[in-house]
XYZ file of C-alpha atoms in Angstrom:
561
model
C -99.328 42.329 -14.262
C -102.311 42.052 -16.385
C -105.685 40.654 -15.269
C -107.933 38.688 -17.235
C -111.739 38.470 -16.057
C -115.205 37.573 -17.076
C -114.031 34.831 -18.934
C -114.788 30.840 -19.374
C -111.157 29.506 -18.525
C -110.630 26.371 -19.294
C -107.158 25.639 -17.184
C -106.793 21.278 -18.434
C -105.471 21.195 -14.832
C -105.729 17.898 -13.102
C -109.387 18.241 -12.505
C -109.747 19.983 -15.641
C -111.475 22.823 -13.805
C -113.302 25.732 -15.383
C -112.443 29.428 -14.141
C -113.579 32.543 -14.794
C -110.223 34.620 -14.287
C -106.729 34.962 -14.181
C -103.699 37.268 -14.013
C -100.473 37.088 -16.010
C -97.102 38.670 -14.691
C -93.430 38.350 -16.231
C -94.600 35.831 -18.859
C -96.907 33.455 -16.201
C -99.593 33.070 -14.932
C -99.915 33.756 -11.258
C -103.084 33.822 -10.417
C -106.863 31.711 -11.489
C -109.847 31.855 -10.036
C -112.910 33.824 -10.045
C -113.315 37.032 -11.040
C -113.941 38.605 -7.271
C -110.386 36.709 -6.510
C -108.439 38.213 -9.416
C -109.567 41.329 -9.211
C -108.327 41.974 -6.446
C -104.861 41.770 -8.100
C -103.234 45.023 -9.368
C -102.677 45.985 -12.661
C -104.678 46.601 -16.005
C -107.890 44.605 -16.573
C -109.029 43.070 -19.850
C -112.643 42.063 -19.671
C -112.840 38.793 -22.142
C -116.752 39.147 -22.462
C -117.701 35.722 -21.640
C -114.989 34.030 -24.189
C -113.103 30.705 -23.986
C -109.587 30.897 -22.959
C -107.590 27.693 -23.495
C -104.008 26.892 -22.803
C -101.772 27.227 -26.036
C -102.419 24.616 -28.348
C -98.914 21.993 -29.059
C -98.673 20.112 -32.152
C -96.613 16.969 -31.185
C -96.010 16.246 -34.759
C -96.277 19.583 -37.004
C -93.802 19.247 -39.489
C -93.810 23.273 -40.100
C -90.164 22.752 -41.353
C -91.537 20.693 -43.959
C -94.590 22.693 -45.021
C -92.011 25.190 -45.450
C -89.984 24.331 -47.346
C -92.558 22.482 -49.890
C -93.984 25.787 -49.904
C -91.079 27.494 -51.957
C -91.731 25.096 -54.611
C -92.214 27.345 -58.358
C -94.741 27.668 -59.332
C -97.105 26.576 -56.769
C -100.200 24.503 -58.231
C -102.077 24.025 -55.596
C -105.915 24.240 -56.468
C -105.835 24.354 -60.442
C -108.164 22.404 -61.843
C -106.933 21.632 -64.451
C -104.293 20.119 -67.053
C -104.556 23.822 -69.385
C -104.054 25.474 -65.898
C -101.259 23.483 -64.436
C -99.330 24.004 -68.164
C -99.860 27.208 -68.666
C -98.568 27.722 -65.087
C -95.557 26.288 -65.184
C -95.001 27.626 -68.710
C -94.988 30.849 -67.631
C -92.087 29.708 -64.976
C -90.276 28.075 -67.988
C -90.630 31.835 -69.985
C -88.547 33.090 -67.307
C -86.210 30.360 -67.023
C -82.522 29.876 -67.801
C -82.540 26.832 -70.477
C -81.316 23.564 -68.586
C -82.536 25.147 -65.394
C -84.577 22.489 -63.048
C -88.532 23.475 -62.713
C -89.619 21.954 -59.259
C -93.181 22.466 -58.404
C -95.820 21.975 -55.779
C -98.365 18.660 -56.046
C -101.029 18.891 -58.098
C -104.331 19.440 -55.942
C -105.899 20.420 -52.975
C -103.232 20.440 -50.176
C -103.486 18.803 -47.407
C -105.208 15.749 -48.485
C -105.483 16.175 -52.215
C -109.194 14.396 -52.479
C -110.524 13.892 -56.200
C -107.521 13.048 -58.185
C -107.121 13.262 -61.036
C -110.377 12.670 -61.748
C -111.275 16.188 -60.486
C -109.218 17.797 -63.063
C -111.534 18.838 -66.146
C -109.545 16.584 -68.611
C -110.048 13.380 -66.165
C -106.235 12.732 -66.412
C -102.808 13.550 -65.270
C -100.213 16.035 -67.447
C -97.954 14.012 -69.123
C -94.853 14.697 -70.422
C -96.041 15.627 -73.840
C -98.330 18.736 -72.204
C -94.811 19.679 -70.137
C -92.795 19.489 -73.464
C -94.873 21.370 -75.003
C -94.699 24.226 -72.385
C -90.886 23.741 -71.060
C -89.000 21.687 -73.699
C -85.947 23.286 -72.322
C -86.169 22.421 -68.900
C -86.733 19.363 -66.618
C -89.776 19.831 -64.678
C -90.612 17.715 -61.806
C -94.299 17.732 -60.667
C -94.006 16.185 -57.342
C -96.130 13.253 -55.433
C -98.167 15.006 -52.588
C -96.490 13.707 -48.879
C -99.724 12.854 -47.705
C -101.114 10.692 -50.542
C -99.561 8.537 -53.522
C -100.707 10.469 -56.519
C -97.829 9.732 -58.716
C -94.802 12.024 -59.942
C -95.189 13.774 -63.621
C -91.750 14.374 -65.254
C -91.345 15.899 -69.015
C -89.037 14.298 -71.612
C -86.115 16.143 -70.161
C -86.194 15.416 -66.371
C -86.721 11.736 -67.342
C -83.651 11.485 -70.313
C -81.708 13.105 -67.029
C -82.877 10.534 -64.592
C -82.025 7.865 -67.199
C -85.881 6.371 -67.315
C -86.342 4.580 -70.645
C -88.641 2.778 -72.481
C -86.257 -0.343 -71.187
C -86.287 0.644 -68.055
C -88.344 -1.800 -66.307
C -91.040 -1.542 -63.288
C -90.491 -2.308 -59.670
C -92.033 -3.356 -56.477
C -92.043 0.125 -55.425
C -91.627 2.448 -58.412
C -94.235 1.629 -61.440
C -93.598 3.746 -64.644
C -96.665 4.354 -67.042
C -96.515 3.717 -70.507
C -97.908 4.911 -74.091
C -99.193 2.418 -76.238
C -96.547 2.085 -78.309
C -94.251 1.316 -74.768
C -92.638 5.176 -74.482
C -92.986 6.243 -71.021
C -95.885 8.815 -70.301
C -93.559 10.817 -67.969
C -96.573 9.663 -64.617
C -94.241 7.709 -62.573
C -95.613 6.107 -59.408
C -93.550 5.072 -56.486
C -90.901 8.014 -56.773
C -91.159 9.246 -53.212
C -88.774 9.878 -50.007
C -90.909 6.869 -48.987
C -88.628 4.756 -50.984
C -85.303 6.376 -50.524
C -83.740 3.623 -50.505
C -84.577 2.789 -54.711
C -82.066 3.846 -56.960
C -83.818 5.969 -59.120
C -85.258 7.818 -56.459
C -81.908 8.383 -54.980
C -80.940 9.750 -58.286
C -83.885 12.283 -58.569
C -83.001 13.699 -55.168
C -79.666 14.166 -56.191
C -80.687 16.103 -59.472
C -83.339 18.642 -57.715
C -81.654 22.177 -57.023
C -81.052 22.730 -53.720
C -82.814 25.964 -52.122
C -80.526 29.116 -50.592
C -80.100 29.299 -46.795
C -81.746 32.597 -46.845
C -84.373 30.753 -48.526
C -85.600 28.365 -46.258
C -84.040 30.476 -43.445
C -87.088 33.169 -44.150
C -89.704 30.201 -45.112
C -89.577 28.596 -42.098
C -89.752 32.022 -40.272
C -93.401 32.334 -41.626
C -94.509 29.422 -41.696
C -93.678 29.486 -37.306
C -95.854 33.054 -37.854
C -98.704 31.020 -39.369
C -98.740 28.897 -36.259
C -99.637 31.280 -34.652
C -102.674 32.257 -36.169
C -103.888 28.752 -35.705
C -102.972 28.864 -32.139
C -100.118 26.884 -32.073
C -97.464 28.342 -29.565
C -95.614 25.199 -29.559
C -94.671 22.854 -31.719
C -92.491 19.348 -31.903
C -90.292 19.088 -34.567
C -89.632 15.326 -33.819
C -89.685 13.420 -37.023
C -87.936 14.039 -40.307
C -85.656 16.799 -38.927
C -82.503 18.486 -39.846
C -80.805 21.547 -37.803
C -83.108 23.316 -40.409
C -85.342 24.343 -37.890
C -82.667 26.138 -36.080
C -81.975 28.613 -39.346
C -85.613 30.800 -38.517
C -84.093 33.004 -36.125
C -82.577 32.953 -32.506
C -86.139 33.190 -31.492
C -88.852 31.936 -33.496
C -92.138 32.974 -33.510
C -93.948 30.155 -31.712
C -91.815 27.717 -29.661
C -89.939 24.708 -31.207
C -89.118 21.305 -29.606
C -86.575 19.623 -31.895
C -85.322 16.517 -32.379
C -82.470 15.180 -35.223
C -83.753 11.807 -37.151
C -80.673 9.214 -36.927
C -79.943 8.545 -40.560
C -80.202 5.011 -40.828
C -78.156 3.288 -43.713
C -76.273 6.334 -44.176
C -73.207 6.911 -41.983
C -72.070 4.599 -38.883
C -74.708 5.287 -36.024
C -72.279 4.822 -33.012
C -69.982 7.695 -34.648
C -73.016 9.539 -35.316
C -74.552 9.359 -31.831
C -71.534 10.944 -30.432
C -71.824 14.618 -32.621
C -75.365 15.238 -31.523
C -74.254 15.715 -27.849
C -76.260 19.398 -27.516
C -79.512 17.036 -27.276
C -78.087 15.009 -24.821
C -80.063 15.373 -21.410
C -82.458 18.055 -21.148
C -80.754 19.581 -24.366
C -79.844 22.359 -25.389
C -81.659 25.882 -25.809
C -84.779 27.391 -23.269
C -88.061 27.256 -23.129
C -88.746 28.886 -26.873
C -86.165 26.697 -29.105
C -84.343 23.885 -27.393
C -83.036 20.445 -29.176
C -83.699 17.166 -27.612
C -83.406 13.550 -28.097
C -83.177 11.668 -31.381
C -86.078 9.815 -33.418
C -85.605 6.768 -35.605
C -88.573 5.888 -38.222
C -89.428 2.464 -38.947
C -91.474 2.128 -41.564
C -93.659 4.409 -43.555
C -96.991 5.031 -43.813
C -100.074 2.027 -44.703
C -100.975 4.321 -47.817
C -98.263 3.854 -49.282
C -97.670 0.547 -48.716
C -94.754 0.910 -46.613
C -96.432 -0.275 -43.171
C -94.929 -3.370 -41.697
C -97.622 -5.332 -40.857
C -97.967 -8.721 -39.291
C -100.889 -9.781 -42.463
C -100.750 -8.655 -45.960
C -102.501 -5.730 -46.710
C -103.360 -3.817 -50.613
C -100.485 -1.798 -51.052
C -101.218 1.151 -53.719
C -101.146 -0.582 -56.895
C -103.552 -2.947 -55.477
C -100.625 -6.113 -54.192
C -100.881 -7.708 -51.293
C -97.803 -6.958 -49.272
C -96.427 -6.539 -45.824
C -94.044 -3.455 -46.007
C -90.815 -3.485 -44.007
C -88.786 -2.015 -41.740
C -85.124 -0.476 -41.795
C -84.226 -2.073 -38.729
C -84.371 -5.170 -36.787
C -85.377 -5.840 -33.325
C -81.896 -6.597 -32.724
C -80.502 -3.757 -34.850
C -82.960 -1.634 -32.600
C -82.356 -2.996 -29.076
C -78.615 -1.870 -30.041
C -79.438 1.611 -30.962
C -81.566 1.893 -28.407
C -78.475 1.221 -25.704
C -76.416 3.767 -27.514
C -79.061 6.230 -26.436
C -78.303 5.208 -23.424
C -74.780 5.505 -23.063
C -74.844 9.024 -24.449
C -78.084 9.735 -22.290
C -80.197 10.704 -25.340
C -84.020 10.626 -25.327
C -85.061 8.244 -28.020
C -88.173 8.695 -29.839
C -89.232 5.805 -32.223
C -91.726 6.203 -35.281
C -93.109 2.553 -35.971
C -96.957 2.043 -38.021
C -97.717 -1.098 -39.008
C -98.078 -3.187 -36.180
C -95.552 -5.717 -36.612
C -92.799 -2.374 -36.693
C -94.508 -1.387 -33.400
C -93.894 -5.135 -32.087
C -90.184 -4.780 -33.391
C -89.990 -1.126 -31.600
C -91.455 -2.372 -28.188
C -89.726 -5.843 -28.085
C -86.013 -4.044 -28.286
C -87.236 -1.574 -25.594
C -88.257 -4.419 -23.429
C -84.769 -5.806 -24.011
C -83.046 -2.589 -23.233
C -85.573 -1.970 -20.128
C -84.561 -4.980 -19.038
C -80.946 -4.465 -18.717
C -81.158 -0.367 -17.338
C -84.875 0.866 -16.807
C -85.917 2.874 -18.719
C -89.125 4.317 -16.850
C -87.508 7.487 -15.927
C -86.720 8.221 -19.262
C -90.209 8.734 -20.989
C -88.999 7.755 -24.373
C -91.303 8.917 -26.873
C -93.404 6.292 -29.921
C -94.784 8.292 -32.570
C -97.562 7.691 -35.136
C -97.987 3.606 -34.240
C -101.514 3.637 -36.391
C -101.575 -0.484 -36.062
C -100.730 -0.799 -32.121
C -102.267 -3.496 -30.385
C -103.401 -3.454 -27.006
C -100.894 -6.093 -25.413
C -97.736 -3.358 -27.211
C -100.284 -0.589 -25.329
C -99.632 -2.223 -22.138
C -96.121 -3.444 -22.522
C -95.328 0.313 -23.365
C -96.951 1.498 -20.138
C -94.913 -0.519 -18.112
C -91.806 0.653 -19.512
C -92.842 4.835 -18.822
C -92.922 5.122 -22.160
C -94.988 8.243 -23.846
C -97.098 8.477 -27.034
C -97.545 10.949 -29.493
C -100.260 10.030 -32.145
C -102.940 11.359 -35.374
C -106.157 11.209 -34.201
C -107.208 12.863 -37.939
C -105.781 9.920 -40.195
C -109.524 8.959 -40.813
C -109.952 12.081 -42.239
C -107.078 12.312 -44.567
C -107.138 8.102 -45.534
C -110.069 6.694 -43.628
C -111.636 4.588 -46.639
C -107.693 3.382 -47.577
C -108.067 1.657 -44.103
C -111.359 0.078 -44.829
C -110.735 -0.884 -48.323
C -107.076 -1.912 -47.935
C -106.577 -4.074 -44.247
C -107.766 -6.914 -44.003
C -111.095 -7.941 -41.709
C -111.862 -5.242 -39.176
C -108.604 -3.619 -38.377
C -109.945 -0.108 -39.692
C -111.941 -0.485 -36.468
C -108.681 0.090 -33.993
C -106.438 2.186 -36.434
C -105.124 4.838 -33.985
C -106.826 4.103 -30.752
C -106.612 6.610 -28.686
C -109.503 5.441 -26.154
C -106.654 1.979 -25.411
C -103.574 4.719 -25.020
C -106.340 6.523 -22.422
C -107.529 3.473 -20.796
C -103.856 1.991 -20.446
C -102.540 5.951 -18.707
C -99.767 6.812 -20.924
C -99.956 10.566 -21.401
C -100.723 10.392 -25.072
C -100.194 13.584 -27.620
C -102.440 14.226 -30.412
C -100.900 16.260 -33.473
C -101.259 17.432 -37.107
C -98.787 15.034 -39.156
C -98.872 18.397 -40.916
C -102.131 18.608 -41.950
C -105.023 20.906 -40.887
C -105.298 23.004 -37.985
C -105.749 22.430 -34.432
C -109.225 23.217 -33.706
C -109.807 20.584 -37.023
C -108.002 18.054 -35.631
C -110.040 18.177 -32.280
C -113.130 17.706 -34.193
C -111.735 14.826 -36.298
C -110.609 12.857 -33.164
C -114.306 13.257 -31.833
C -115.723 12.412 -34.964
C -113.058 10.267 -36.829
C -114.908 11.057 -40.073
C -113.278 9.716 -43.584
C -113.100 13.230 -45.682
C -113.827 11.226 -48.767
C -116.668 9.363 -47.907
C -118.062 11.905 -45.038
C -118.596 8.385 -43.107
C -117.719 8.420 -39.907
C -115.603 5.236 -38.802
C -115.943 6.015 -34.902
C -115.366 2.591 -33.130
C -115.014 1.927 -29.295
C -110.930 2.070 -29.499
C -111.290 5.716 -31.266
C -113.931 7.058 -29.133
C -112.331 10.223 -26.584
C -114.268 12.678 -24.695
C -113.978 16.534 -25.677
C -111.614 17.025 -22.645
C -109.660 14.172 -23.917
C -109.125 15.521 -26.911
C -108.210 18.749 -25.501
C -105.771 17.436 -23.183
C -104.417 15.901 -26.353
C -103.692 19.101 -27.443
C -102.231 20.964 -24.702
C -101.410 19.416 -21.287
C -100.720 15.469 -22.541
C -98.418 17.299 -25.412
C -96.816 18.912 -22.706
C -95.648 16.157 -21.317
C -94.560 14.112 -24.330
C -92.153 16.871 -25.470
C -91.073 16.811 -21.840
C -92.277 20.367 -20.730
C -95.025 19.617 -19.113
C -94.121 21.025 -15.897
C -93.649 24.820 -17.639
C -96.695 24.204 -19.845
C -100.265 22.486 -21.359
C -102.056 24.412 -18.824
C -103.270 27.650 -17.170
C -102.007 27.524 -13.508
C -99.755 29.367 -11.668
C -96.140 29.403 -12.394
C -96.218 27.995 -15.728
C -95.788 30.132 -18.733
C -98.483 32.450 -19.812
C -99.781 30.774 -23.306
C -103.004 30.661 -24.192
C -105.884 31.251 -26.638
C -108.803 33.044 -27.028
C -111.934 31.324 -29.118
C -114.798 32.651 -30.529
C -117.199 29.659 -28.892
C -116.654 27.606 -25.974
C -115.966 23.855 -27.627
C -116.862 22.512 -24.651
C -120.521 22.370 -25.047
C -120.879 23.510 -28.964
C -122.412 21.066 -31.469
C -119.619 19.391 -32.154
C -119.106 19.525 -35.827
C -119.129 23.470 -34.977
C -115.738 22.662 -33.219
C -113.965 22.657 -36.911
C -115.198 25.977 -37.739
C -114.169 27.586 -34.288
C -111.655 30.889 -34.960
C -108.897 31.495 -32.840
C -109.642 35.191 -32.082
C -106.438 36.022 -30.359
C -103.046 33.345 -29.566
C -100.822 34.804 -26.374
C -97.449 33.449 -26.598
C -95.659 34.225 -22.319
C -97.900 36.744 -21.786
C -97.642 38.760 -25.062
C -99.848 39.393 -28.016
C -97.372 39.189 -30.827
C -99.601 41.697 -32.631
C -99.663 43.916 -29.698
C -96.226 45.964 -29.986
C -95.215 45.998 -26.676
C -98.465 45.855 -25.009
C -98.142 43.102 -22.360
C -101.702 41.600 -24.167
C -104.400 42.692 -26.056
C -106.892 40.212 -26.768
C -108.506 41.055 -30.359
C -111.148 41.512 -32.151
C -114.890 42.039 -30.284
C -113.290 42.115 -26.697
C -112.932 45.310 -24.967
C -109.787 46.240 -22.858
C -110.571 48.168 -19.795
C -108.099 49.096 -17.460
C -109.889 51.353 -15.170
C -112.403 49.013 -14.119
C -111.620 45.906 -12.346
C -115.429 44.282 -12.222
């Protein structure tokens, strides 16, 4: 047993009480309370100096597979500034190269949210092919578009004569190709994204790119669960856009993993499929560090890119007024959804404009209404554009929510400028989840940190404009957003009974901070450090030691007051 005192506990219990102690034994806590109650316990004392202790922060929508695995990309061009940079770069990866040999790189920018393009770079333009010919004229070279915005894709004269693009080959809805004066293509493609997987020539690209080894991604996604750590992340969902990649990081990876497999839609026979995915069937498979649960189907994609299926037009990126779409139908849904059903699978369904969320909630209601499914908590994700009467009809079923409270940040003014009247006002609104009591995550998408992301739902500040575009139906109290975090996360990957909070019997994850974000300025809460992140009782940097907490707090274990 170790004992934890002098400390400002934060437990997100039901009454979100504040303690000052607590004792961890065999990987839980079993023990909170003041410090003349837990010190009475046995065992070694660490005196935490007055810091905040919080449970473990859960990212309910990390993709850490995917940051991964971007992350191998070579060479990596994140933060050049500019075109001389980004050549010479990847002409020093050409050098090397075997002639013929794919060159895949990161985006060009600032990851995550790539602000400034490409009028940041000191030429004021993309590369074009020409400036990759004239570094790699051996070898296709794929500059990618950034997952989180719709910069466009740069491809030299190589990559493109392989992917067949032409100066005949003509422009689409969702793929535009820029052109020279003289009608050549410039090698800037827009458009050729996993967003539109379902266009040809984006099929074809995929199927050009060199795969990576096993061992590869095996070890990326092994750091990359590390990193979590540092940020305090000691659990995360992998529930969207998910492969058994996740399971290749080890046995045991470094911060616990919550997995779900993506039902590929348009590419095998569903009912067939349903039946090989049995080991997430029920509570799944695996233990409280990896286990696989449930399936998620995704909708549409995201507003900024002008996938969102919305109910009134809205600017898509080349500045058209569309209305995106969705891969299935409410029927087409309402039938999947009784296949998860039969083979007792938890369903989680990704949906953003809100005419995809009214296709996602009508076939639940349909389902619900032939087995009830209140039990079940069945997940939504994302669901920017919900409206309130979906909010409600989504309560009623049990249904949980797991949403981005930092999409302001990352695409705030794209709101503004891009829907029409004042719909920017209720994009993610978390205060109508609150109000309507469905236990509703908040989570990453990927980008930034936790302690950012608690900051950004308070705030709900566009990083572009540095306005903030706080409304009533964004507006959360800090312990709102904490619970967010931690115990409402909990229970949307369906642990909450084991974790989210510090009370005893549940597992013994938690952080230490350097300020208590409780009563902080708030814009301080983005620059809070995670001093030390305690995954069962253990300081993964303490070799054995049941915990250390780091850096500035002093471990005592003589005395006990």
């Amino acid at each position: 047993m170790t004992v934890y005192l002098n400390a400002n506990v934060v437990t997100v219990d039901g009454d979100f009480s504040i303690a000052e102690a607590f004792a961890v034994s065999d990987g839980r806590f079993v023990a909170v309370g003041t410090n003349e109650e837990v010190a009475q316990l046995d065992g070694p004392v660490v005196d935490l100096g007055g810091r905040t202790v919080l449970p473990g922060f859960i990212d309910a929508h990390a993709h850490t597979v995917h940051l991964a695995l971007d992350g191998l990309a070579d060479p990596n061009l994140a933060g050049l500034t500019s075109v001389a940079a980004i050549t010479e770069r990847i002409g020093a990866v050409a050098a090397a190269a075997e002639p013929g040999a794919w060159i895949v790189t990161s985006s060009i920018g600032e990851p995550p949210d790539y602000f400034g393009l490409p009028e940041g770079l000191a030429e004021g333009r993309w590369p074009t092919r020409a400036d990759l010919d004239a570094v790699a004229p051996d070898n296709p070279v794929h500059i990618p578009t950034p997952p989180f915005w719709p910069h466009p894709a740069i491809l030299n004269t190589r990559a493109l004569e392989l992917l067949g693009v032409t100066r005949d080959t003509p422009d689409q809805p969702d793929l535009r190709i820029e052109r020279d004066e003289s009608g050549e293509p410039t090698g800037v493609i827009h458009g050729l994204i996993f967003y539109n997987a379902r266009n040809p020539l984006v099929q074809r690209l995929f199927s050009l790119l060199p795969a990576t080894s096993r061992e590869d991604r095996r070890d990326a996604i092994a750091a990359a669960l590390e990193r979590n750590l540092a940020n305090g992340l000691t659990t995360i969902y992998e529930g969207h856009g998910n492969n058994p990649s996740v399971l290749e990081a080890s046995d045991r990876p470094a911060c616990r993993v919550v997995g779900t497999y993506e039902v590929p839609v348009g590419r095998v026979n569903v009912t067939d499929w349903l039946t090989t995915v049995g080991d997430a069937a029920g509570e799944g498979t695996g233990d409280d560090h990896l286990r696989i649960r449930g399936v998620t189907v995704s909708l549409d994609a995201p507003m900024h890119f002008g996938g969102a299926m919305m109910s009134e037009p809205f600017l898509d990126p080349h500045g058209e007024l569309g209305n995106g779409s969705s891969v299935l139908s409410t029927a087409e849904l309402a039938e999947l959804a009784r296949l998860a059903v039969r083979n007792d699978l938890r369903l989680n369904v990704l949906a953003t404009g809100d005419a995809a969320c009214e296709i996602a909630v009508s076939a639940l209601e349909t389902v619900h209404r032939e087995t009830p499914l209140t039990s079940r908590a069945w997940v939504v994700q994302h669901f920017h554009h919900v409206t309130q009467d979906q909010i409600a009809r989504l309560a009623a079923m049990g249904v949980v929510a797991q949403v981005c409270a930092g999409v302001d940040y990352g695409r705030g003014e794209t709101y503004v400028n891009r829907l029409p009247s004042d719909q920017w006002e209720h994009v993610t609104p978390v205060r109508w989840w609150l109000d309507a009591g469905v236990p509703t995550a908040l989570a990453s998408d990927g980008a930034h940190p936790p302690l950012f992301h608690l900051w950004a739902a308070l705030t709900r500040t566009d990083g572009r404009s540095r306005r903030s575009l706080l409304t009533p139906a964004k507006t959360i109290s800090r312990a709102e957003a904490i619970r967010g975090w931690t115990a409402d996360a909990a229970i949307v990957l369906g642990v909450g009974d084991r974790l989210g909070s510090i009370e005893p019997g549940k597992l013994a994850d938690f952080v230490v901070l350097d300020r208590d974000i409780l009563t902080c300025p708030v814009d301080e809460i983005r620059e809070a450090t995670v001093l030390r992140t305690v995954l069962a009782g253990r300081d993964p940097d303490a070799h054995g030691v049941e915990s250390s907490v780091g850096p500035g707090v002093v471990r005592n274990e003589s005395q006990v007051g």
